[in-house]
Amino acid sequence: MSKFEDKLREAQKEAQEELAKVDKIKDLEELKAKYLGRRGTITSLLKNLKEAPEESRPALGKLANEVKDQIEGIFKERFEELKIQEPSKEKRAEFFDYTLPGRKSWSGKLHPITQINEKIIEIFYGMGFEVAKGPDVETDHYNFEALNFPKDHPARDMQDTFYIDDEILLRTHTSPVQIRVMEKRKPPVRIIAPGRCYRHEAINARSYCCFHQVEGFYVDTDVTFADLKGVLSAFVWELFGKEVGVRFRGSFFPFTEPSAEMDIACVNCKGKGCGLCKYRGWLEILGAGMIDPEVFKNVGYDPEVYTGYAFGMGVERIAMLKYGIDDIRLFYENDLRFLRQF
Ligand code: PHE
């Protein structure tokens, strides 16, 4: 056996042994350079082939190439194995471990205020009401004057208003939609009007500068307070459940006479008394009343022929009672931990 062949076999054996021990791609690459790189052991041996006796060169060249191919083959194999054990970033993305627990994907949802708003509309729609809308930017006339709040009437102090100028303002309630609809249509009209309202108030857990109301009203011949009580009770039982107690308390609004506020038995303590209802057992949910004859005159309805009722409720307040939320600001913070619960 020639010296050349000995060296070749020796290099082959050494490479095989070292390769078996390698367990990192980085080390594998170093090893590859050591044997097969430009100055690598096997490459150098191949270069020195010309020093071997001429007649043995073809056989030795063939052998050297076989050894080189074999070592290269082992490198390739090892590389594929290590790539799986030690994948690069891109490779890692390609591998998918089916045994890992899944990551929950969240589907989009409607905002809780939108949900309650739609529910309220649906209930009244089922009782024959149609939906009407009015502008958020209103005139003093529709927001106050036509609703029987004369200029400088103390009732205007009830609502701190965002004025744009002396005549234009952001509506403080949805009641102006009553006027806009009645001006255009003859009775019978049975309307609900959902929408945003604005009040220039200090923001706290109970009140926010922008909120939602749903207005409702019905005008026809012979509409009575009993009709109002019936419709509102049916609404509350549909939204909060049949067992909920309701009551009406006398109140005042410039555009209704008589006026009332409707309470429901506290959703928390069922009327026994707790922190939520301030130990009264009852929670106020809306204002209502029979439409004042003065309002009918303002829209050209004959108060001798027609009667009607109206009511207005705060959507945030109803959502807070229904879901047990104690701070109105949560609706406007867009915290996903809050929103995902609905
Ligand atoms: N607009 C009144 C408010 O915002 C509520 C109301 C509407 C009362 C209709 C009576 C009739 O407080």
mmCIF file of C-alpha atoms and ligand atoms in Angstrom:
data_model
loop_
_atom_site.group_PDB
_atom_site.id
_atom_site.type_symbol
_atom_site.label_atom_id
_atom_site.label_comp_id
_atom_site.label_asym_id
_atom_site.label_seq_id
_atom_site.Cartn_x
_atom_site.Cartn_y
_atom_site.Cartn_z
ATOM 1 C CA MET A 1 0.000 0.000 0.000
ATOM 2 C CA SER A 2 1.391 3.380 -0.954
ATOM 3 C CA LYS A 3 2.110 6.170 1.416
ATOM 4 C CA PHE A 4 -0.510 8.247 -0.328
ATOM 5 C CA GLU A 5 -3.187 5.635 0.192
ATOM 6 C CA ASP A 6 -2.271 5.337 3.895
ATOM 7 C CA LYS A 7 -2.647 9.042 4.378
ATOM 8 C CA LEU A 8 -5.963 9.031 2.573
ATOM 9 C CA ARG A 9 -7.368 6.154 4.673
ATOM 10 C CA GLU A 10 -6.121 7.836 7.815
ATOM 11 C CA ALA A 11 -7.803 11.112 6.913
ATOM 12 C CA GLN A 12 -10.998 9.252 6.059
ATOM 13 C CA LYS A 13 -11.061 7.425 9.389
ATOM 14 C CA GLU A 14 -10.345 10.610 11.343
ATOM 15 C CA ALA A 15 -13.031 12.536 9.500
ATOM 16 C CA GLN A 16 -15.597 9.802 10.150
ATOM 17 C CA GLU A 17 -14.825 9.710 13.849
ATOM 18 C CA GLU A 18 -14.959 13.469 14.245
ATOM 19 C CA LEU A 19 -18.138 13.705 12.244
ATOM 20 C CA ALA A 20 -19.872 11.204 14.490
ATOM 21 C CA LYS A 21 -19.164 13.427 17.505
ATOM 22 C CA VAL A 22 -20.375 16.720 16.002
ATOM 23 C CA ASP A 23 -23.740 17.978 17.222
ATOM 24 C CA LYS A 24 -23.833 21.606 16.094
ATOM 25 C CA ILE A 25 -24.119 22.969 12.574
ATOM 26 C CA LYS A 26 -21.398 25.498 13.336
ATOM 27 C CA ASP A 27 -18.927 22.749 14.353
ATOM 28 C CA LEU A 28 -19.930 20.723 11.329
ATOM 29 C CA GLU A 29 -19.039 23.598 9.042
ATOM 30 C CA GLU A 30 -15.633 24.009 10.689
ATOM 31 C CA LEU A 31 -14.994 20.323 10.286
ATOM 32 C CA LYS A 32 -15.973 20.455 6.645
ATOM 33 C CA ALA A 33 -13.418 23.210 6.066
ATOM 34 C CA LYS A 34 -10.813 21.140 7.884
ATOM 35 C CA TYR A 35 -11.167 18.187 5.492
ATOM 36 C CA LEU A 36 -12.756 19.431 2.311
ATOM 37 C CA GLY A 37 -11.981 23.178 2.343
ATOM 38 C CA ARG A 38 -9.374 24.721 0.027
ATOM 39 C CA ARG A 39 -6.587 23.863 2.421
ATOM 40 C CA GLY A 40 -8.354 20.869 3.914
ATOM 41 C CA THR A 41 -6.601 17.553 4.520
ATOM 42 C CA ILE A 42 -8.349 15.628 1.746
ATOM 43 C CA THR A 43 -8.139 18.488 -0.751
ATOM 44 C CA SER A 44 -4.399 18.799 -0.092
ATOM 45 C CA LEU A 45 -3.894 15.063 -0.586
ATOM 46 C CA LEU A 46 -5.660 15.295 -3.943
ATOM 47 C CA LYS A 47 -3.382 18.151 -4.927
ATOM 48 C CA ASN A 48 -0.323 16.071 -3.986
ATOM 49 C CA LEU A 49 -1.430 13.214 -6.206
ATOM 50 C CA LYS A 50 0.973 14.339 -8.919
ATOM 51 C CA GLU A 51 3.886 13.372 -6.661
ATOM 52 C CA ALA A 52 2.824 9.710 -6.690
ATOM 53 C CA PRO A 53 4.434 7.312 -9.211
ATOM 54 C CA GLU A 54 2.870 7.822 -12.574
ATOM 55 C CA GLU A 55 1.533 4.264 -13.119
ATOM 56 C CA SER A 56 -0.435 4.253 -9.816
ATOM 57 C CA ARG A 57 -1.922 7.722 -10.277
ATOM 58 C CA PRO A 58 -5.211 6.686 -12.019
ATOM 59 C CA ALA A 59 -6.080 4.112 -9.335
ATOM 60 C CA LEU A 60 -5.128 6.473 -6.521
ATOM 61 C CA GLY A 61 -7.067 9.359 -8.108
ATOM 62 C CA LYS A 62 -10.134 7.156 -8.351
ATOM 63 C CA LEU A 63 -9.770 6.101 -4.699
ATOM 64 C CA ALA A 64 -9.210 9.688 -3.541
ATOM 65 C CA ASN A 65 -12.355 10.836 -5.314
ATOM 66 C CA GLU A 66 -14.364 7.972 -3.785
ATOM 67 C CA VAL A 67 -13.173 8.947 -0.303
ATOM 68 C CA LYS A 68 -13.958 12.605 -0.971
ATOM 69 C CA ASP A 69 -17.471 11.743 -2.187
ATOM 70 C CA GLN A 70 -18.064 9.483 0.777
ATOM 71 C CA ILE A 71 -16.995 12.144 3.292
ATOM 72 C CA GLU A 72 -19.059 14.758 1.493
ATOM 73 C CA GLY A 73 -22.014 12.383 1.668
ATOM 74 C CA ILE A 74 -21.668 12.007 5.423
ATOM 75 C CA PHE A 75 -21.424 15.789 5.823
ATOM 76 C CA LYS A 76 -24.646 16.236 3.886
ATOM 77 C CA GLU A 77 -26.480 13.630 5.910
ATOM 78 C CA ARG A 78 -25.279 15.079 9.206
ATOM 79 C CA PHE A 79 -26.237 18.545 8.052
ATOM 80 C CA GLU A 80 -29.828 17.472 7.286
ATOM 81 C CA GLU A 81 -30.094 15.797 10.702
ATOM 82 C CA LEU A 82 -28.746 18.804 12.582
ATOM 83 C CA LYS A 83 -30.952 21.193 10.620
ATOM 84 C CA ILE A 84 -34.002 19.485 12.104
ATOM 85 C CA GLN A 85 -32.613 19.421 15.631
ATOM 86 C CA GLU A 86 -31.352 22.987 15.389
ATOM 87 C CA PRO A 87 -33.562 24.812 12.909
ATOM 88 C CA SER A 88 -32.903 28.362 11.790
ATOM 89 C CA LYS A 89 -35.605 31.017 12.382
ATOM 90 C CA GLU A 90 -37.213 30.493 8.972
ATOM 91 C CA LYS A 91 -36.996 26.739 9.328
ATOM 92 C CA ARG A 92 -38.606 26.902 12.763
ATOM 93 C CA ALA A 93 -41.574 28.729 11.245
ATOM 94 C CA GLU A 94 -41.938 25.886 8.776
ATOM 95 C CA PHE A 95 -42.166 23.263 11.479
ATOM 96 C CA PHE A 96 -45.434 23.028 13.261
ATOM 97 C CA ASP A 97 -45.772 21.180 16.522
ATOM 98 C CA TYR A 98 -49.245 19.691 16.382
ATOM 99 C CA THR A 99 -49.058 18.648 20.008
ATOM 100 C CA LEU A 100 -48.936 22.235 21.341
ATOM 101 C CA PRO A 101 -52.172 23.658 22.759
ATOM 102 C CA GLY A 102 -53.878 25.999 20.274
ATOM 103 C CA ARG A 103 -53.788 29.769 20.512
ATOM 104 C CA LYS A 104 -57.299 31.210 20.810
ATOM 105 C CA SER A 105 -58.291 33.503 17.976
ATOM 106 C CA TRP A 106 -60.845 36.174 18.822
ATOM 107 C CA SER A 107 -63.698 36.881 16.518
ATOM 108 C CA GLY A 108 -64.861 40.464 16.120
ATOM 109 C CA LYS A 109 -67.858 41.558 18.156
ATOM 110 C CA LEU A 110 -70.229 44.456 18.406
ATOM 111 C CA HIS A 111 -69.568 46.974 21.163
ATOM 112 C CA PRO A 112 -71.795 46.319 24.228
ATOM 113 C CA ILE A 113 -73.549 49.670 23.671
ATOM 114 C CA THR A 114 -74.309 48.713 20.071
ATOM 115 C CA GLN A 115 -75.602 45.345 21.248
ATOM 116 C CA ILE A 116 -77.952 46.851 23.848
ATOM 117 C CA ASN A 117 -79.022 49.574 21.429
ATOM 118 C CA GLU A 118 -79.969 46.947 18.865
ATOM 119 C CA LYS A 119 -81.771 44.871 21.473
ATOM 120 C CA ILE A 120 -83.848 47.888 22.590
ATOM 121 C CA ILE A 121 -84.760 48.694 18.978
ATOM 122 C CA GLU A 122 -85.669 45.066 18.311
ATOM 123 C CA ILE A 123 -88.054 44.945 21.288
ATOM 124 C CA PHE A 124 -89.900 48.128 20.293
ATOM 125 C CA TYR A 125 -89.868 47.164 16.632
ATOM 126 C CA GLY A 126 -91.722 44.026 17.693
ATOM 127 C CA MET A 127 -94.371 46.250 19.312
ATOM 128 C CA GLY A 128 -94.990 48.243 16.123
ATOM 129 C CA PHE A 129 -92.545 51.152 16.482
ATOM 130 C CA GLU A 130 -90.555 52.402 13.501
ATOM 131 C CA VAL A 131 -87.055 53.868 13.709
ATOM 132 C CA ALA A 132 -86.393 57.552 13.008
ATOM 133 C CA LYS A 133 -83.196 59.552 13.292
ATOM 134 C CA GLY A 134 -82.259 63.180 13.813
ATOM 135 C CA PRO A 135 -79.008 65.148 13.663
ATOM 136 C CA ASP A 136 -76.475 65.258 16.517
ATOM 137 C CA VAL A 137 -75.882 68.953 15.795
ATOM 138 C CA GLU A 138 -79.201 70.592 16.579
ATOM 139 C CA THR A 139 -80.704 74.028 16.835
ATOM 140 C CA ASP A 140 -81.795 75.612 20.077
ATOM 141 C CA HIS A 141 -85.296 75.522 18.606
ATOM 142 C CA TYR A 142 -85.535 71.727 18.296
ATOM 143 C CA ASN A 143 -83.516 70.874 21.386
ATOM 144 C CA PHE A 144 -85.292 73.315 23.749
ATOM 145 C CA GLU A 145 -87.738 75.858 22.377
ATOM 146 C CA ALA A 146 -90.198 73.559 20.590
ATOM 147 C CA LEU A 147 -90.038 71.175 23.547
ATOM 148 C CA ASN A 148 -91.467 73.881 25.745
ATOM 149 C CA PHE A 149 -88.252 75.038 27.364
ATOM 150 C CA PRO A 150 -88.632 78.789 26.779
ATOM 151 C CA LYS A 151 -85.449 80.917 26.736
ATOM 152 C CA ASP A 152 -84.211 81.514 30.280
ATOM 153 C CA HIS A 153 -86.552 78.865 31.624
ATOM 154 C CA PRO A 154 -84.900 77.288 34.657
ATOM 155 C CA ALA A 155 -85.434 73.834 33.150
ATOM 156 C CA ARG A 156 -82.570 74.587 30.763
ATOM 157 C CA ASP A 157 -80.259 74.464 33.754
ATOM 158 C CA MET A 158 -81.033 70.759 33.990
ATOM 159 C CA GLN A 159 -78.760 70.215 31.038
ATOM 160 C CA ASP A 160 -75.364 71.702 30.620
ATOM 161 C CA THR A 161 -75.055 72.155 26.914
ATOM 162 C CA PHE A 162 -72.221 72.256 24.367
ATOM 163 C CA TYR A 163 -73.137 75.354 22.372
ATOM 164 C CA ILE A 164 -71.587 75.908 18.956
ATOM 165 C CA ASP A 165 -73.053 79.400 18.817
ATOM 166 C CA ASP A 166 -76.162 81.038 20.265
ATOM 167 C CA GLU A 167 -78.501 78.972 18.114
ATOM 168 C CA ILE A 168 -76.570 75.785 17.300
ATOM 169 C CA LEU A 169 -75.653 73.136 19.824
ATOM 170 C CA LEU A 170 -74.947 69.441 20.307
ATOM 171 C CA ARG A 171 -78.253 67.851 21.262
ATOM 172 C CA THR A 172 -78.559 67.084 24.958
ATOM 173 C CA HIS A 173 -81.241 64.437 24.438
ATOM 174 C CA THR A 174 -83.045 62.626 21.612
ATOM 175 C CA SER A 175 -86.359 64.435 22.282
ATOM 176 C CA PRO A 176 -85.818 66.905 19.377
ATOM 177 C CA VAL A 177 -86.503 63.937 17.053
ATOM 178 C CA GLN A 178 -90.104 64.015 18.380
ATOM 179 C CA ILE A 179 -90.508 67.522 16.961
ATOM 180 C CA ARG A 180 -88.798 66.748 13.655
ATOM 181 C CA VAL A 181 -91.017 63.710 13.038
ATOM 182 C CA MET A 182 -94.290 65.322 14.166
ATOM 183 C CA GLU A 183 -93.654 68.388 11.984
ATOM 184 C CA LYS A 184 -93.508 66.159 8.931
ATOM 185 C CA ARG A 185 -96.126 63.520 9.673
ATOM 186 C CA LYS A 186 -99.734 63.241 10.761
ATOM 187 C CA PRO A 187 -100.805 60.814 13.511
ATOM 188 C CA PRO A 188 -100.805 57.968 14.099
ATOM 189 C CA VAL A 189 -97.017 57.998 14.610
ATOM 190 C CA ARG A 190 -95.229 55.366 16.626
ATOM 191 C CA ILE A 191 -91.486 56.030 16.617
ATOM 192 C CA ILE A 192 -88.269 55.111 18.359
ATOM 193 C CA ALA A 193 -85.252 57.321 17.812
ATOM 194 C CA PRO A 194 -81.843 56.024 18.926
ATOM 195 C CA GLY A 195 -78.808 58.276 18.893
ATOM 196 C CA ARG A 196 -75.898 60.063 20.521
ATOM 197 C CA CYS A 197 -76.378 62.889 23.009
ATOM 198 C CA TYR A 198 -73.893 65.321 24.520
ATOM 199 C CA ARG A 199 -73.732 67.054 27.872
ATOM 200 C CA HIS A 200 -71.107 69.421 29.144
ATOM 201 C CA GLU A 201 -70.718 67.705 32.489
ATOM 202 C CA ALA A 202 -67.855 66.614 34.653
ATOM 203 C CA ILE A 203 -66.900 63.059 33.692
ATOM 204 C CA ASN A 204 -67.186 60.500 36.463
ATOM 205 C CA ALA A 205 -68.315 56.911 37.031
ATOM 206 C CA ARG A 206 -71.964 57.843 36.443
ATOM 207 C CA SER A 207 -71.876 60.468 33.688
ATOM 208 C CA TYR A 208 -69.989 60.960 30.467
ATOM 209 C CA CYS A 209 -69.944 63.860 28.000
ATOM 210 C CA CYS A 210 -71.188 61.674 25.141
ATOM 211 C CA PHE A 211 -73.745 58.941 25.591
ATOM 212 C CA HIS A 212 -76.677 57.275 23.859
ATOM 213 C CA GLN A 213 -80.409 57.548 24.302
ATOM 214 C CA VAL A 214 -83.386 55.839 22.778
ATOM 215 C CA GLU A 215 -86.428 58.087 22.496
ATOM 216 C CA GLY A 216 -89.878 56.650 21.946
ATOM 217 C CA PHE A 217 -93.279 58.224 21.351
ATOM 218 C CA TYR A 218 -96.734 57.367 20.155
ATOM 219 C CA VAL A 219 -99.407 59.844 19.085
ATOM 220 C CA ASP A 220 -102.927 58.911 18.073
ATOM 221 C CA THR A 221 -106.495 59.566 19.210
ATOM 222 C CA ASP A 222 -107.068 58.058 22.687
ATOM 223 C CA VAL A 223 -103.494 57.227 23.705
ATOM 224 C CA THR A 224 -103.423 56.971 27.498
ATOM 225 C CA PHE A 225 -100.970 56.796 30.355
ATOM 226 C CA ALA A 226 -102.035 53.161 30.788
ATOM 227 C CA ASP A 227 -100.744 52.457 27.243
ATOM 228 C CA LEU A 228 -97.421 54.014 28.234
ATOM 229 C CA LYS A 229 -97.177 51.876 31.371
ATOM 230 C CA GLY A 230 -98.081 48.750 29.419
ATOM 231 C CA VAL A 231 -95.513 49.293 26.664
ATOM 232 C CA LEU A 232 -92.688 50.186 29.077
ATOM 233 C CA SER A 233 -93.434 47.256 31.397
ATOM 234 C CA ALA A 234 -93.447 44.853 28.430
ATOM 235 C CA PHE A 235 -90.115 46.337 27.346
ATOM 236 C CA VAL A 236 -88.481 45.926 30.768
ATOM 237 C CA TRP A 237 -89.717 42.355 31.173
ATOM 238 C CA GLU A 238 -88.371 41.481 27.757
ATOM 239 C CA LEU A 239 -84.937 42.998 28.467
ATOM 240 C CA PHE A 240 -84.440 42.198 32.178
ATOM 241 C CA GLY A 241 -86.716 39.172 32.627
ATOM 242 C CA LYS A 242 -90.341 38.593 33.562
ATOM 243 C CA GLU A 243 -89.824 38.570 37.306
ATOM 244 C CA VAL A 244 -88.500 42.149 37.510
ATOM 245 C CA GLY A 245 -90.642 44.565 39.548
ATOM 246 C CA VAL A 246 -91.458 47.966 37.988
ATOM 247 C CA ARG A 247 -92.899 51.215 39.340
ATOM 248 C CA PHE A 248 -93.655 54.730 38.084
ATOM 249 C CA ARG A 249 -92.879 57.842 40.121
ATOM 250 C CA GLY A 250 -94.189 61.337 39.410
ATOM 251 C CA SER A 251 -91.558 63.646 37.912
ATOM 252 C CA PHE A 252 -91.203 66.747 35.748
ATOM 253 C CA PHE A 253 -90.184 67.433 32.138
ATOM 254 C CA PRO A 254 -91.202 70.639 30.294
ATOM 255 C CA PHE A 255 -92.496 68.659 27.298
ATOM 256 C CA THR A 256 -94.638 66.064 29.113
ATOM 257 C CA GLU A 257 -97.559 66.408 31.493
ATOM 258 C CA PRO A 258 -98.028 64.412 33.582
ATOM 259 C CA SER A 259 -94.427 63.192 33.734
ATOM 260 C CA ALA A 260 -92.959 60.133 35.380
ATOM 261 C CA GLU A 261 -89.768 58.243 35.969
ATOM 262 C CA MET A 262 -89.766 54.504 35.714
ATOM 263 C CA ASP A 263 -87.861 52.362 38.220
ATOM 264 C CA ILE A 264 -87.047 48.682 38.142
ATOM 265 C CA ALA A 265 -86.433 46.563 41.199
ATOM 266 C CA CYS A 266 -82.700 46.564 41.875
ATOM 267 C CA VAL A 267 -81.062 43.994 39.587
ATOM 268 C CA ASN A 268 -78.451 43.334 42.269
ATOM 269 C CA CYS A 269 -80.464 42.825 45.471
ATOM 270 C CA LYS A 270 -83.910 42.223 43.874
ATOM 271 C CA GLY A 271 -85.403 45.065 45.897
ATOM 272 C CA LYS A 272 -83.963 44.218 49.329
ATOM 273 C CA GLY A 273 -81.576 47.179 49.393
ATOM 274 C CA CYS A 274 -77.844 47.287 48.610
ATOM 275 C CA GLY A 275 -75.027 49.648 47.630
ATOM 276 C CA LEU A 276 -76.043 49.742 43.958
ATOM 277 C CA CYS A 277 -79.583 51.019 44.663
ATOM 278 C CA LYS A 278 -78.385 53.066 47.683
ATOM 279 C CA TYR A 279 -80.654 50.936 49.893
ATOM 280 C CA ARG A 280 -83.765 52.065 48.055
ATOM 281 C CA GLY A 281 -84.406 48.720 46.361
ATOM 282 C CA TRP A 282 -85.205 50.520 43.101
ATOM 283 C CA LEU A 283 -83.182 51.818 40.138
ATOM 284 C CA GLU A 284 -84.329 54.587 37.833
ATOM 285 C CA ILE A 285 -84.194 53.584 34.179
ATOM 286 C CA LEU A 286 -86.036 56.203 32.151
ATOM 287 C CA GLY A 287 -88.117 59.379 31.951
ATOM 288 C CA ALA A 288 -91.549 59.453 30.381
ATOM 289 C CA GLY A 289 -94.908 61.170 30.264
ATOM 290 C CA MET A 290 -97.881 62.312 28.203
ATOM 291 C CA ILE A 291 -96.826 64.775 25.489
ATOM 292 C CA ASP A 292 -97.647 68.307 26.635
ATOM 293 C CA PRO A 293 -100.420 70.108 24.652
ATOM 294 C CA GLU A 294 -97.947 72.982 24.150
ATOM 295 C CA VAL A 295 -95.670 70.653 22.188
ATOM 296 C CA PHE A 296 -98.589 69.554 19.989
ATOM 297 C CA LYS A 297 -99.338 73.231 19.258
ATOM 298 C CA ASN A 298 -95.701 73.776 18.237
ATOM 299 C CA VAL A 299 -95.924 71.039 15.590
ATOM 300 C CA GLY A 300 -99.453 71.818 14.403
ATOM 301 C CA TYR A 301 -101.264 68.873 16.034
ATOM 302 C CA ASP A 302 -104.674 69.619 17.569
ATOM 303 C CA PRO A 303 -104.390 68.834 21.315
ATOM 304 C CA GLU A 304 -108.178 68.424 21.453
ATOM 305 C CA VAL A 305 -107.982 65.527 18.969
ATOM 306 C CA TYR A 306 -104.691 63.803 19.744
ATOM 307 C CA THR A 307 -102.935 62.497 22.785
ATOM 308 C CA GLY A 308 -99.577 60.805 22.982
ATOM 309 C CA TYR A 309 -96.884 59.528 25.237
ATOM 310 C CA ALA A 310 -93.102 59.853 25.069
ATOM 311 C CA PHE A 311 -90.198 58.258 26.878
ATOM 312 C CA GLY A 312 -86.414 58.505 26.795
ATOM 313 C CA MET A 313 -83.817 56.154 28.183
ATOM 314 C CA GLY A 314 -80.033 56.161 28.504
ATOM 315 C CA VAL A 315 -78.475 53.181 26.721
ATOM 316 C CA GLU A 316 -75.281 53.196 28.823
ATOM 317 C CA ARG A 317 -77.332 53.170 32.000
ATOM 318 C CA ILE A 318 -79.370 50.206 30.823
ATOM 319 C CA ALA A 319 -76.230 48.354 29.714
ATOM 320 C CA MET A 320 -74.630 49.041 33.116
ATOM 321 C CA LEU A 321 -77.643 47.628 34.950
ATOM 322 C CA LYS A 322 -77.961 44.630 32.665
ATOM 323 C CA TYR A 323 -74.292 43.652 32.852
ATOM 324 C CA GLY A 324 -73.479 44.893 36.369
ATOM 325 C CA ILE A 325 -70.971 47.547 35.235
ATOM 326 C CA ASP A 326 -70.199 50.233 37.811
ATOM 327 C CA ASP A 327 -68.296 52.780 35.715
ATOM 328 C CA ILE A 328 -69.644 54.346 32.491
ATOM 329 C CA ARG A 329 -66.103 55.279 31.359
ATOM 330 C CA LEU A 330 -65.324 51.610 30.677
ATOM 331 C CA PHE A 331 -67.478 51.835 27.534
ATOM 332 C CA TYR A 332 -65.160 54.465 26.070
ATOM 333 C CA GLU A 333 -61.704 53.194 27.011
ATOM 334 C CA ASN A 334 -61.608 50.418 24.398
ATOM 335 C CA ASP A 335 -59.843 48.046 26.766
ATOM 336 C CA LEU A 336 -60.066 44.664 25.043
ATOM 337 C CA ARG A 337 -60.154 42.840 28.368
ATOM 338 C CA PHE A 338 -63.440 44.639 29.040
ATOM 339 C CA LEU A 339 -64.894 44.461 25.529
ATOM 340 C CA ARG A 340 -64.184 40.743 25.019
ATOM 341 C CA GLN A 341 -66.592 39.851 27.800
ATOM 342 C CA PHE A 342 -69.665 40.740 25.764
HETATM 343 N N1 PHE B 1 -85.378 63.819 27.283
HETATM 344 C C1 PHE B 1 -85.461 63.434 28.652
HETATM 345 C C2 PHE B 1 -84.050 63.382 29.235
HETATM 346 O O1 PHE B 1 -83.106 63.387 28.508
HETATM 347 C C3 PHE B 1 -86.106 62.081 28.822
HETATM 348 C C4 PHE B 1 -87.561 62.073 28.422
HETATM 349 C C5 PHE B 1 -87.927 61.750 27.119
HETATM 350 C C6 PHE B 1 -88.553 62.353 29.353
HETATM 351 C C7 PHE B 1 -89.262 61.714 26.768
HETATM 352 C C8 PHE B 1 -89.880 62.340 28.976
HETATM 353 C C9 PHE B 1 -90.220 62.010 27.709
HETATM 354 O O2 PHE B 1 -83.875 63.342 30.453
#
